[in-house]
PDB file of C-alpha atoms in Angstrom:
ATOM      1  CA  MET C1138       0.728  -6.909  -6.808  1.00  0.00           C
ATOM      2  CA  GLY C1139      -0.078  -3.218  -6.500  1.00  0.00           C
ATOM      3  CA  THR C1140       0.703   0.136  -4.991  1.00  0.00           C
ATOM      4  CA  TYR C1141      -1.792   2.019  -2.862  1.00  0.00           C
ATOM      5  CA  SER C1142      -1.951   5.601  -1.630  1.00  0.00           C
ATOM      6  CA  LEU C1143      -2.484   6.091   2.121  1.00  0.00           C
ATOM      7  CA  LYS C1144      -5.014   8.636   3.287  1.00  0.00           C
ATOM      8  CA  SER C1145      -2.900  11.210   5.155  1.00  0.00           C
ATOM      9  CA  LEU C1146      -3.308  14.570   6.807  1.00  0.00           C
ATOM     10  CA  GLY C1147      -1.943  17.546   4.933  1.00  0.00           C
ATOM     11  CA  ASN C1148      -0.045  17.342   1.660  1.00  0.00           C
ATOM     12  CA  LYS C1149       1.816  14.077   2.235  1.00  0.00           C
ATOM     13  CA  ASN C1150       2.590  11.400  -0.335  1.00  0.00           C
ATOM     14  CA  ASP C1151       2.450   8.216   1.749  1.00  0.00           C
ATOM     15  CA  TYR C1152       1.968   4.867   0.032  1.00  0.00           C
ATOM     16  CA  VAL C1153       1.922   1.083   0.500  1.00  0.00           C
ATOM     17  CA  THR C1154       3.308  -1.509  -1.926  1.00  0.00           C
ATOM     18  CA  ILE C1155       2.407  -5.180  -1.664  1.00  0.00           C
ATOM     19  CA  VAL C1156       5.690  -7.083  -1.602  1.00  0.00           C
ATOM     20  CA  ARG C1157       4.350 -10.608  -1.216  1.00  0.00           C
ATOM     21  CA  GLU C1158       0.945 -12.261  -0.945  1.00  0.00           C
ATOM     22  CA  MET C1159       0.560 -14.984   1.647  1.00  0.00           C
ATOM     23  CA  GLU C1160      -2.340 -17.322   2.392  1.00  0.00           C
ATOM     24  CA  ASP C1161      -3.889 -15.081   5.041  1.00  0.00           C
ATOM     25  CA  GLY C1162      -2.377 -11.672   4.327  1.00  0.00           C
ATOM     26  CA  TYR C1163       0.270  -9.521   2.686  1.00  0.00           C
ATOM     27  CA  VAL C1164       3.820  -8.404   3.364  1.00  0.00           C
ATOM     28  CA  VAL C1165       3.782  -4.680   2.575  1.00  0.00           C
ATOM     29  CA  ARG C1166       6.329  -1.881   2.304  1.00  0.00           C
ATOM     30  CA  ILE C1167       5.014   1.358   3.808  1.00  0.00           C
ATOM     31  CA  VAL C1168       6.671   4.608   2.726  1.00  0.00           C
ATOM     32  CA  ARG C1169       5.789   7.753   4.675  1.00  0.00           C
ATOM     33  CA  ASP C1170       6.981  11.295   3.939  1.00  0.00           C
ATOM     34  CA  GLN C1171       8.466  12.595   7.203  1.00  0.00           C
ATOM     35  CA  ASP C1172       9.488  16.227   6.757  1.00  0.00           C
ATOM     36  CA  GLY C1173      11.459  15.682   3.570  1.00  0.00           C
ATOM     37  CA  TYR C1174      12.763  12.178   4.098  1.00  0.00           C
ATOM     38  CA  ASN C1175      11.139   8.776   3.609  1.00  0.00           C
ATOM     39  CA  ASP C1176      10.377   6.540   6.581  1.00  0.00           C
ATOM     40  CA  ILE C1177      10.263   3.016   5.087  1.00  0.00           C
ATOM     41  CA  GLN C1178       8.867   0.054   6.996  1.00  0.00           C
ATOM     42  CA  THR C1179       8.104  -3.524   5.999  1.00  0.00           C
ATOM     43  CA  ASP C1180       5.190  -5.132   7.809  1.00  0.00           C
ATOM     44  CA  TYR C1181       2.435  -7.739   7.614  1.00  0.00           C
ATOM     45  CA  ILE C1182      -1.282  -6.967   7.196  1.00  0.00           C
ATOM     46  CA  SER C1183      -4.094  -9.514   7.182  1.00  0.00           C
ATOM     47  CA  LYS C1184      -6.285  -9.783   4.085  1.00  0.00           C
ATOM     48  CA  THR C1185      -9.344  -8.901   6.170  1.00  0.00           C
ATOM     49  CA  LEU C1186      -7.790  -5.672   7.450  1.00  0.00           C
ATOM     50  CA  PHE C1187      -6.378  -4.769   4.027  1.00  0.00           C
ATOM     51  CA  GLU C1188      -9.772  -5.247   2.336  1.00  0.00           C
ATOM     52  CA  SER C1189     -11.439  -3.175   5.068  1.00  0.00           C
ATOM     53  CA  CYS C1190      -8.955  -0.335   4.456  1.00  0.00           C
ATOM     54  CA  VAL C1191      -9.751  -0.403   0.716  1.00  0.00           C
ATOM     55  CA  ARG C1192     -13.533  -0.407   1.361  1.00  0.00           C
ATOM     56  CA  THR C1193     -13.346   2.546   3.759  1.00  0.00           C
ATOM     57  CA  GLY C1194     -11.044   4.575   1.488  1.00  0.00           C
ATOM     58  CA  TYR C1195      -8.089   4.608   3.897  1.00  0.00           C
ATOM     59  CA  ILE C1196      -6.012   3.156   1.048  1.00  0.00           C
ATOM     60  CA  THR C1197      -6.653   3.696  -2.656  1.00  0.00           C
ATOM     61  CA  LYS C1198      -5.124   1.669  -5.495  1.00  0.00           C
ATOM     62  CA  LEU C1199      -2.805   3.703  -7.705  1.00  0.00           C
ATOM     63  CA  ASP C1200      -2.884   3.249 -11.461  1.00  0.00           C
ATOM     64  CA  THR C1201       0.704   2.266 -12.247  1.00  0.00           C
ATOM     65  CA  ALA C1202       2.377   1.501 -15.572  1.00  0.00           C
ATOM     66  CA  GLU C1203       2.587  -2.160 -14.504  1.00  0.00           C
ATOM     67  CA  ASP C1204      -1.192  -2.242 -13.888  1.00  0.00           C
ATOM     68  CA  ARG C1205      -1.911  -0.697 -17.296  1.00  0.00           C
ATOM     69  CA  MET C1206       0.344  -3.239 -19.044  1.00  0.00           C
ATOM     70  CA  ALA C1207      -1.375  -6.168 -17.278  1.00  0.00           C
ATOM     71  CA  ALA C1208      -4.806  -4.836 -18.279  1.00  0.00           C
ATOM     72  CA  ASN C1209      -3.759  -4.638 -21.938  1.00  0.00           C
ATOM     73  CA  ALA C1210      -2.278  -8.179 -22.020  1.00  0.00           C
TER      74      ALA C1210
END
């Protein structure tokens, strides 16, 4: 599915992981660094909005070990 870095202010390590793909969108897990602890939320985002966020650079796909293994298969 994929993990994406969120564009954040400062030196934060916020990211989004796609949990499930649906016909018109994605269920995502959002992890935000909040002063030393993780704020974890699960939410829905439409495919149109998700693709817009990728195009504008608000979210950037992370190169994970799972992605590298799938590319080499």
